[in-house]
Amino acid sequence: MKKRNKILLLNGPNLNLLGTRETKIYGNITLSKLIDNLIKIAQKKNIDLDHFQSNAEHKLIDKIHQSKQMNIKYILINPGAFAHTSIALRDAFLAVNIPFFEIHISNIFSREKFRAHSWISDISTGIISGFGLNGYLWALKTVIQLLK
């Protein structure tokens, strides 16, 4: 039996509030509903999608570190505000050397000036920003294509 590819989806701070937080920016679909939909899409393509959300930077870093032992082929991450503040997150990605896509629900370049810089964008495989929750779907579909 062929071994299934694994993708890790990480969501950073405040994304647990999807569906209720600033719905004009982030929409009204909850994180659990989004994840359920993405898992179904991945399963249809014979891919395991693991998900983890945390408001704590060190927990996200631990998951990135563990991804090598978990045999993760790609990481999808919406780092939330950590994109703009976390050198430690950047260092974790460099340490594991697993390709990843950075996802932002809103267009970080059209918001406050401090949001226009991400500490992980330049080392990511790609960035999806400003397309709402569809950004997750497009990132997943892109990785599925890359894994074929």
Tab-separated table of N, CA and C in Angstrom:
chain	number	residue	atom	x	y	z
A	1	MET	N	0.837	-1.186	0.000
A	1	MET	CA	0.000	0.000	0.000
A	1	MET	C	0.881	1.248	0.000
A	2	LYS	N	0.538	2.187	-0.859
A	2	LYS	CA	1.315	3.416	-0.977
A	2	LYS	C	1.146	4.283	0.270
A	3	LYS	N	2.269	4.814	0.733
A	3	LYS	CA	2.247	5.696	1.887
A	3	LYS	C	1.613	7.038	1.503
A	4	ARG	N	0.739	7.540	2.347
A	4	ARG	CA	0.065	8.813	2.080
A	4	ARG	C	0.975	9.988	2.413
A	5	ASN	N	0.950	10.997	1.556
A	5	ASN	CA	1.676	12.228	1.845
A	5	ASN	C	0.979	12.977	2.969
A	6	LYS	N	1.783	13.703	3.742
A	6	LYS	CA	1.252	14.465	4.865
A	6	LYS	C	1.558	15.947	4.693
A	7	ILE	N	0.533	16.744	4.973
A	7	ILE	CA	0.645	18.197	4.983
A	7	ILE	C	0.265	18.668	6.384
A	8	LEU	N	0.991	19.637	6.894
A	8	LEU	CA	0.681	20.235	8.185
A	8	LEU	C	0.142	21.640	7.951
A	9	LEU	N	-1.013	21.928	8.504
A	9	LEU	CA	-1.600	23.263	8.448
A	9	LEU	C	-1.506	23.882	9.834
A	10	LEU	N	-0.838	25.014	9.911
A	10	LEU	CA	-0.689	25.738	11.164
A	10	LEU	C	-1.447	27.060	11.093
A	11	ASN	N	-2.106	27.401	12.167
A	11	ASN	CA	-2.775	28.691	12.292
A	11	ASN	C	-2.322	29.354	13.571
A	12	GLY	N	-1.929	30.605	13.450
A	12	GLY	CA	-1.375	31.350	14.576
A	12	GLY	C	-2.426	32.069	15.405
A	13	PRO	N	-1.978	33.115	16.096
A	13	PRO	CA	-2.806	33.786	17.090
A	13	PRO	C	-4.076	34.394	16.507
A	14	ASN	N	-5.118	34.265	17.288
A	14	ASN	CA	-6.438	34.835	17.052
A	14	ASN	C	-7.236	34.150	15.941
A	15	LEU	N	-6.633	33.192	15.260
A	15	LEU	CA	-7.373	32.509	14.205
A	15	LEU	C	-8.398	31.537	14.773
A	16	ASN	N	-8.289	31.213	16.043
A	16	ASN	CA	-9.332	30.435	16.718
A	16	ASN	C	-10.641	31.224	16.787
A	17	LEU	N	-10.589	32.522	16.543
A	17	LEU	CA	-11.781	33.375	16.597
A	17	LEU	C	-12.431	33.589	15.236
A	18	LEU	N	-11.957	32.868	14.217
A	18	LEU	CA	-12.580	33.004	12.903
A	18	LEU	C	-14.080	32.765	13.001
A	19	GLY	N	-14.812	33.514	12.236
A	19	GLY	CA	-16.267	33.404	12.255
A	19	GLY	C	-16.925	34.413	13.165
A	20	THR	N	-16.167	34.929	14.136
A	20	THR	CA	-16.712	35.931	15.059
A	20	THR	C	-15.852	37.180	15.132
A	21	ARG	N	-14.610	37.078	14.746
A	21	ARG	CA	-13.659	38.187	14.850
A	21	ARG	C	-13.679	39.028	13.571
A	22	GLU	N	-13.942	40.286	13.685
A	22	GLU	CA	-13.872	41.223	12.558
A	22	GLU	C	-14.354	40.575	11.258
A	23	THR	N	-15.603	40.213	11.242
A	23	THR	CA	-16.148	39.424	10.129
A	23	THR	C	-16.077	40.148	8.784
A	24	LYS	N	-16.008	41.465	8.774
A	24	LYS	CA	-15.864	42.185	7.502
A	24	LYS	C	-14.506	41.906	6.868
A	25	ILE	N	-13.517	41.610	7.680
A	25	ILE	CA	-12.176	41.285	7.174
A	25	ILE	C	-12.012	39.775	7.018
A	26	TYR	N	-12.431	39.022	8.033
A	26	TYR	CA	-12.106	37.597	8.109
A	26	TYR	C	-13.254	36.650	7.769
A	27	GLY	N	-14.447	37.170	7.552
A	27	GLY	CA	-15.570	36.324	7.183
A	27	GLY	C	-16.279	35.729	8.382
A	28	ASN	N	-17.292	34.901	8.095
A	28	ASN	CA	-18.097	34.344	9.193
A	28	ASN	C	-18.027	32.822	9.281
A	29	ILE	N	-17.064	32.226	8.604
A	29	ILE	CA	-16.865	30.775	8.695
A	29	ILE	C	-15.870	30.494	9.821
A	30	THR	N	-16.204	29.538	10.663
A	30	THR	CA	-15.340	29.218	11.796
A	30	THR	C	-14.109	28.439	11.342
A	31	LEU	N	-13.096	28.450	12.168
A	31	LEU	CA	-11.876	27.703	11.871
A	31	LEU	C	-12.174	26.208	11.763
A	32	SER	N	-13.003	25.682	12.641
A	32	SER	CA	-13.300	24.245	12.594
A	32	SER	C	-14.010	23.864	11.293
A	33	LYS	N	-14.898	24.704	10.810
A	33	LYS	CA	-15.587	24.448	9.535
A	33	LYS	C	-14.586	24.500	8.374
A	34	LEU	N	-13.728	25.488	8.388
A	34	LEU	CA	-12.688	25.608	7.358
A	34	LEU	C	-11.813	24.366	7.335
A	35	ILE	N	-11.358	23.936	8.503
A	35	ILE	CA	-10.472	22.772	8.601
A	35	ILE	C	-11.189	21.511	8.129
A	36	ASP	N	-12.433	21.330	8.541
A	36	ASP	CA	-13.205	20.164	8.091
A	36	ASP	C	-13.261	20.097	6.566
A	37	ASN	N	-13.524	21.234	5.925
A	37	ASN	CA	-13.597	21.277	4.463
A	37	ASN	C	-12.251	20.941	3.821
A	38	LEU	N	-11.170	21.478	4.368
A	38	LEU	CA	-9.838	21.223	3.814
A	38	LEU	C	-9.428	19.756	3.988
A	39	ILE	N	-9.764	19.175	5.126
A	39	ILE	CA	-9.447	17.759	5.371
A	39	ILE	C	-10.173	16.875	4.366
A	40	LYS	N	-11.439	17.186	4.083
A	40	LYS	CA	-12.202	16.400	3.101
A	40	LYS	C	-11.563	16.479	1.716
A	41	ILE	N	-11.130	17.663	1.325
A	41	ILE	CA	-10.476	17.830	0.023
A	41	ILE	C	-9.182	17.031	-0.021
A	42	ALA	N	-8.385	17.117	1.033
A	42	ALA	CA	-7.119	16.385	1.089
A	42	ALA	C	-7.352	14.878	1.040
A	43	GLN	N	-8.325	14.394	1.800
A	43	GLN	CA	-8.606	12.954	1.834
A	43	GLN	C	-8.987	12.417	0.461
A	44	LYS	N	-9.744	13.203	-0.306
A	44	LYS	CA	-10.133	12.787	-1.661
A	44	LYS	C	-8.913	12.619	-2.563
A	45	LYS	N	-7.825	13.296	-2.213
A	45	LYS	CA	-6.584	13.207	-2.991
A	45	LYS	C	-5.564	12.290	-2.323
A	46	ASN	N	-6.034	11.495	-1.356
A	46	ASN	CA	-5.185	10.534	-0.652
A	46	ASN	C	-4.038	11.211	0.111
A	47	ILE	N	-4.356	12.337	0.731
A	47	ILE	CA	-3.373	13.105	1.502
A	47	ILE	C	-3.896	13.291	2.915
A	48	ASP	N	-3.015	13.148	3.884
A	48	ASP	CA	-3.362	13.412	5.278
A	48	ASP	C	-3.054	14.871	5.589
A	49	LEU	N	-4.038	15.582	6.095
A	49	LEU	CA	-3.870	16.971	6.496
A	49	LEU	C	-3.993	17.045	8.004
A	50	ASP	N	-2.890	17.386	8.651
A	50	ASP	CA	-2.896	17.598	10.100
A	50	ASP	C	-3.035	19.087	10.357
A	51	HIS	N	-3.758	19.459	11.402
A	51	HIS	CA	-3.958	20.865	11.712
A	51	HIS	C	-3.603	21.146	13.161
A	52	PHE	N	-3.052	22.344	13.365
A	52	PHE	CA	-2.756	22.803	14.715
A	52	PHE	C	-2.910	24.318	14.747
A	53	GLN	N	-3.594	24.825	15.751
A	53	GLN	CA	-3.731	26.264	15.967
A	53	GLN	C	-3.277	26.578	17.364
A	54	SER	N	-2.547	27.688	17.492
A	54	SER	CA	-2.159	28.136	18.824
A	54	SER	C	-1.960	29.646	18.828
A	55	ASN	N	-2.254	30.218	19.967
A	55	ASN	CA	-1.960	31.625	20.204
A	55	ASN	C	-0.558	31.791	20.781
A	56	ALA	N	0.122	30.678	21.032
A	56	ALA	CA	1.452	30.690	21.651
A	56	ALA	C	2.523	30.393	20.604
A	57	GLU	N	3.437	31.308	20.452
A	57	GLU	CA	4.515	31.175	19.466
A	57	GLU	C	5.317	29.894	19.666
A	58	HIS	N	5.669	29.576	20.894
A	58	HIS	CA	6.514	28.407	21.133
A	58	HIS	C	5.821	27.097	20.744
A	59	LYS	N	4.510	27.047	20.851
A	59	LYS	CA	3.795	25.828	20.464
A	59	LYS	C	3.815	25.641	18.950
A	60	LEU	N	3.701	26.727	18.208
A	60	LEU	CA	3.811	26.649	16.749
A	60	LEU	C	5.225	26.217	16.346
A	61	ILE	N	6.212	26.756	17.018
A	61	ILE	CA	7.604	26.390	16.745
A	61	ILE	C	7.826	24.912	17.056
A	62	ASP	N	7.288	24.435	18.160
A	62	ASP	CA	7.405	23.005	18.486
A	62	ASP	C	6.811	22.138	17.382
A	63	LYS	N	5.661	22.533	16.851
A	63	LYS	CA	5.029	21.765	15.768
A	63	LYS	C	5.894	21.778	14.510
A	64	ILE	N	6.490	22.902	14.206
A	64	ILE	CA	7.387	22.970	13.049
A	64	ILE	C	8.572	22.031	13.271
A	65	HIS	N	9.147	22.045	14.449
A	65	HIS	CA	10.265	21.145	14.772
A	65	HIS	C	9.847	19.682	14.640
A	66	GLN	N	8.668	19.348	15.119
A	66	GLN	CA	8.179	17.962	15.085
A	66	GLN	C	7.839	17.493	13.674
A	67	SER	N	7.675	18.416	12.755
A	67	SER	CA	7.227	18.057	11.407
A	67	SER	C	8.198	17.129	10.680
A	68	LYS	N	9.467	17.200	10.994
A	68	LYS	CA	10.438	16.271	10.394
A	68	LYS	C	10.132	14.831	10.807
A	69	GLN	N	9.924	14.610	12.097
A	69	GLN	CA	9.616	13.280	12.589
A	69	GLN	C	8.245	12.798	12.121
A	70	MET	N	7.364	13.714	11.834
A	70	MET	CA	6.015	13.383	11.375
A	70	MET	C	5.989	13.091	9.869
A	71	ASN	N	7.136	13.235	9.218
A	71	ASN	CA	7.259	13.006	7.772
A	71	ASN	C	6.351	13.943	6.960
A	72	ILE	N	6.265	15.195	7.399
A	72	ILE	CA	5.478	16.219	6.709
A	72	ILE	C	6.210	16.630	5.438
A	73	LYS	N	5.469	16.673	4.328
A	73	LYS	CA	6.058	17.046	3.033
A	73	LYS	C	5.958	18.543	2.773
A	74	TYR	N	4.890	19.168	3.247
A	74	TYR	CA	4.684	20.615	3.100
A	74	TYR	C	3.990	21.129	4.338
A	75	ILE	N	4.229	22.404	4.622
A	75	ILE	CA	3.528	23.093	5.697
A	75	ILE	C	2.777	24.269	5.082
A	76	LEU	N	1.531	24.424	5.478
A	76	LEU	CA	0.750	25.610	5.157
A	76	LEU	C	0.604	26.364	6.465
A	77	ILE	N	0.873	27.665	6.449
A	77	ILE	CA	0.779	28.419	7.699
A	77	ILE	C	0.143	29.782	7.479
A	78	ASN	N	-0.816	30.072	8.343
A	78	ASN	CA	-1.279	31.434	8.510
A	78	ASN	C	-0.702	31.856	9.858
A	79	PRO	N	0.421	32.578	9.824
A	79	PRO	CA	1.083	32.925	11.076
A	79	PRO	C	0.403	34.043	11.845
A	80	GLY	N	-0.655	34.643	11.260
A	80	GLY	CA	-1.286	35.769	11.924
A	80	GLY	C	-0.247	36.851	12.181
A	81	ALA	N	-0.380	37.506	13.294
A	81	ALA	CA	0.519	38.610	13.634
A	81	ALA	C	1.972	38.176	13.806
A	82	PHE	N	2.212	36.883	14.040
A	82	PHE	CA	3.598	36.424	14.165
A	82	PHE	C	4.392	36.632	12.886
A	83	ALA	N	3.717	36.756	11.747
A	83	ALA	CA	4.418	37.034	10.488
A	83	ALA	C	5.244	38.311	10.610
A	84	HIS	N	4.742	39.266	11.374
A	84	HIS	CA	5.344	40.583	11.450
A	84	HIS	C	6.290	40.752	12.635
A	85	THR	N	6.375	39.713	13.467
A	85	THR	CA	7.154	39.876	14.705
A	85	THR	C	8.135	38.745	14.999
A	86	SER	N	7.968	37.591	14.395
A	86	SER	CA	8.670	36.412	14.897
A	86	SER	C	9.869	35.971	14.057
A	87	ILE	N	11.031	36.312	14.556
A	87	ILE	CA	12.263	35.781	13.978
A	87	ILE	C	12.394	34.307	14.367
A	88	ALA	N	11.877	33.953	15.526
A	88	ALA	CA	11.951	32.567	15.992
A	88	ALA	C	11.186	31.624	15.068
A	89	LEU	N	10.044	32.054	14.576
A	89	LEU	CA	9.281	31.251	13.621
A	89	LEU	C	10.089	31.057	12.336
A	90	ARG	N	10.705	32.125	11.878
A	90	ARG	CA	11.573	32.072	10.696
A	90	ARG	C	12.697	31.051	10.903
A	91	ASP	N	13.358	31.140	12.046
A	91	ASP	CA	14.462	30.225	12.338
A	91	ASP	C	14.003	28.775	12.392
A	92	ALA	N	12.798	28.539	12.889
A	92	ALA	CA	12.259	27.170	12.941
A	92	ALA	C	12.083	26.619	11.533
A	93	PHE	N	11.547	27.424	10.626
A	93	PHE	CA	11.395	26.970	9.244
A	93	PHE	C	12.745	26.692	8.595
A	94	LEU	N	13.698	27.539	8.841
A	94	LEU	CA	15.033	27.314	8.283
A	94	LEU	C	15.663	26.040	8.852
A	95	ALA	N	15.399	25.766	10.106
A	95	ALA	CA	15.990	24.596	10.759
A	95	ALA	C	15.458	23.279	10.196
A	96	VAL	N	14.167	23.212	9.877
A	96	VAL	CA	13.603	21.944	9.410
A	96	VAL	C	13.696	21.779	7.898
A	97	ASN	N	13.826	22.891	7.186
A	97	ASN	CA	13.993	22.850	5.732
A	97	ASN	C	12.869	22.081	5.029
A	98	ILE	N	11.640	22.340	5.444
A	98	ILE	CA	10.447	21.774	4.802
A	98	ILE	C	9.773	22.914	4.051
A	99	PRO	N	9.428	22.707	2.781
A	99	PRO	CA	8.788	23.796	2.044
A	99	PRO	C	7.453	24.179	2.675
A	100	PHE	N	7.143	25.485	2.592
A	100	PHE	CA	5.897	25.953	3.188
A	100	PHE	C	5.310	27.111	2.397
A	101	PHE	N	3.991	27.243	2.518
A	101	PHE	CA	3.263	28.363	1.939
A	101	PHE	C	2.726	29.226	3.066
A	102	GLU	N	2.862	30.526	2.909
A	102	GLU	CA	2.359	31.498	3.871
A	102	GLU	C	0.994	31.991	3.379
A	103	ILE	N	0.020	31.956	4.267
A	103	ILE	CA	-1.350	32.344	3.923
A	103	ILE	C	-1.788	33.484	4.830
A	104	HIS	N	-2.413	34.482	4.226
A	104	HIS	CA	-3.058	35.555	4.983
A	104	HIS	C	-4.448	35.764	4.404
A	105	ILE	N	-5.438	35.829	5.251
A	105	ILE	CA	-6.814	36.008	4.813
A	105	ILE	C	-7.005	37.398	4.212
A	106	SER	N	-6.483	38.403	4.896
A	106	SER	CA	-6.591	39.776	4.403
A	106	SER	C	-5.353	40.119	3.569
A	107	ASN	N	-5.448	41.196	2.833
A	107	ASN	CA	-4.291	41.671	2.075
A	107	ASN	C	-3.404	42.463	3.031
A	108	ILE	N	-2.339	41.839	3.481
A	108	ILE	CA	-1.477	42.480	4.483
A	108	ILE	C	-0.800	43.742	3.938
A	109	PHE	N	-0.758	43.896	2.629
A	109	PHE	CA	-0.092	45.049	2.019
A	109	PHE	C	-1.008	46.262	1.916
A	110	SER	N	-2.301	46.069	2.144
A	110	SER	CA	-3.236	47.186	2.070
A	110	SER	C	-3.745	47.604	3.446
A	111	ARG	N	-3.162	47.038	4.480
A	111	ARG	CA	-3.585	47.361	5.840
A	111	ARG	C	-2.563	48.289	6.485
A	112	GLU	N	-2.429	48.226	7.789
A	112	GLU	CA	-1.464	49.078	8.482
A	112	GLU	C	-0.058	48.802	7.952
A	113	LYS	N	0.752	49.828	7.936
A	113	LYS	CA	2.097	49.736	7.357
A	113	LYS	C	2.918	48.606	7.985
A	114	PHE	N	2.802	48.398	9.287
A	114	PHE	CA	3.608	47.369	9.953
A	114	PHE	C	3.260	45.964	9.480
A	115	ARG	N	2.068	45.771	8.921
A	115	ARG	CA	1.673	44.444	8.449
A	115	ARG	C	2.266	44.094	7.081
A	116	ALA	N	2.829	45.053	6.398
A	116	ALA	CA	3.339	44.813	5.045
A	116	ALA	C	4.636	44.007	5.032
A	117	HIS	N	5.273	43.851	6.178
A	117	HIS	CA	6.504	43.057	6.231
A	117	HIS	C	6.268	41.760	6.989
A	118	SER	N	6.676	40.668	6.368
A	118	SER	CA	6.621	39.364	7.019
A	118	SER	C	8.039	38.814	7.122
A	119	TRP	N	8.375	38.288	8.275
A	119	TRP	CA	9.703	37.722	8.490
A	119	TRP	C	9.869	36.348	7.856
A	120	ILE	N	8.803	35.773	7.319
A	120	ILE	CA	8.939	34.443	6.712
A	120	ILE	C	8.680	34.423	5.209
A	121	SER	N	8.171	35.506	4.648
A	121	SER	CA	7.809	35.511	3.228
A	121	SER	C	8.973	35.165	2.306
A	122	ASP	N	10.129	35.716	2.583
A	122	ASP	CA	11.260	35.524	1.665
A	122	ASP	C	11.824	34.105	1.686
A	123	ILE	N	11.464	33.311	2.673
A	123	ILE	CA	11.939	31.922	2.705
A	123	ILE	C	10.815	30.933	2.390
A	124	SER	N	9.622	31.462	2.129
A	124	SER	CA	8.484	30.592	1.810
A	124	SER	C	8.528	30.169	0.349
A	125	THR	N	7.823	29.088	0.049
A	125	THR	CA	7.659	28.641	-1.325
A	125	THR	C	6.718	29.579	-2.063
A	126	GLY	N	5.757	30.141	-1.345
A	126	GLY	CA	4.807	31.073	-1.933
A	126	GLY	C	3.963	31.735	-0.871
A	127	ILE	N	3.305	32.818	-1.282
A	127	ILE	CA	2.476	33.604	-0.366
A	127	ILE	C	1.115	33.819	-1.013
A	128	ILE	N	0.064	33.624	-0.231
A	128	ILE	CA	-1.283	33.934	-0.683
A	128	ILE	C	-1.853	34.917	0.329
A	129	SER	N	-2.191	36.093	-0.148
A	129	SER	CA	-2.634	37.156	0.745
A	129	SER	C	-3.793	37.921	0.115
A	130	GLY	N	-4.873	38.068	0.875
A	130	GLY	CA	-5.943	38.937	0.450
A	130	GLY	C	-7.099	38.272	-0.264
A	131	PHE	N	-7.150	36.959	-0.299
A	131	PHE	CA	-8.223	36.264	-0.998
A	131	PHE	C	-9.183	35.567	-0.048
A	132	GLY	N	-9.227	36.031	1.180
A	132	GLY	CA	-10.133	35.449	2.158
A	132	GLY	C	-9.757	34.006	2.457
A	133	LEU	N	-10.747	33.235	2.848
A	133	LEU	CA	-10.495	31.839	3.192
A	133	LEU	C	-10.145	30.999	1.972
A	134	ASN	N	-10.441	31.503	0.773
A	134	ASN	CA	-10.043	30.792	-0.441
A	134	ASN	C	-8.532	30.609	-0.522
A	135	GLY	N	-7.787	31.466	0.128
A	135	GLY	CA	-6.333	31.331	0.136
A	135	GLY	C	-5.881	29.983	0.672
A	136	TYR	N	-6.577	29.466	1.669
A	136	TYR	CA	-6.261	28.141	2.211
A	136	TYR	C	-6.492	27.068	1.154
A	137	LEU	N	-7.621	27.167	0.480
A	137	LEU	CA	-7.964	26.192	-0.553
A	137	LEU	C	-6.938	26.213	-1.684
A	138	TRP	N	-6.560	27.403	-2.127
A	138	TRP	CA	-5.605	27.510	-3.228
A	138	TRP	C	-4.226	26.999	-2.814
A	139	ALA	N	-3.834	27.274	-1.584
A	139	ALA	CA	-2.550	26.754	-1.102
A	139	ALA	C	-2.584	25.227	-1.060
A	140	LEU	N	-3.676	24.663	-0.550
A	140	LEU	CA	-3.797	23.206	-0.482
A	140	LEU	C	-3.787	22.596	-1.885
A	141	LYS	N	-4.546	23.157	-2.804
A	141	LYS	CA	-4.586	22.637	-4.163
A	141	LYS	C	-3.224	22.730	-4.836
A	142	THR	N	-2.495	23.783	-4.565
A	142	THR	CA	-1.152	23.927	-5.134
A	142	THR	C	-0.223	22.843	-4.600
A	143	VAL	N	-0.265	22.609	-3.311
A	143	VAL	CA	0.586	21.557	-2.725
A	143	VAL	C	0.193	20.190	-3.262
A	144	ILE	N	-1.081	19.941	-3.399
A	144	ILE	CA	-1.537	18.664	-3.960
A	144	ILE	C	-0.932	18.463	-5.346
A	145	GLN	N	-0.941	19.504	-6.157
A	145	GLN	CA	-0.344	19.424	-7.492
A	145	GLN	C	1.160	19.163	-7.417
A	146	LEU	N	1.811	19.837	-6.499
A	146	LEU	CA	3.271	19.653	-6.348
A	146	LEU	C	3.631	18.245	-5.885
A	147	LEU	N	2.754	17.615	-5.130
A	147	LEU	CA	3.033	16.280	-4.611
A	147	LEU	C	2.755	15.171	-5.621
A	148	LYS	N	2.125	15.484	-6.733
A	148	LYS	CA	1.813	14.461	-7.743
A	148	LYS	C	3.082	13.979	-8.425
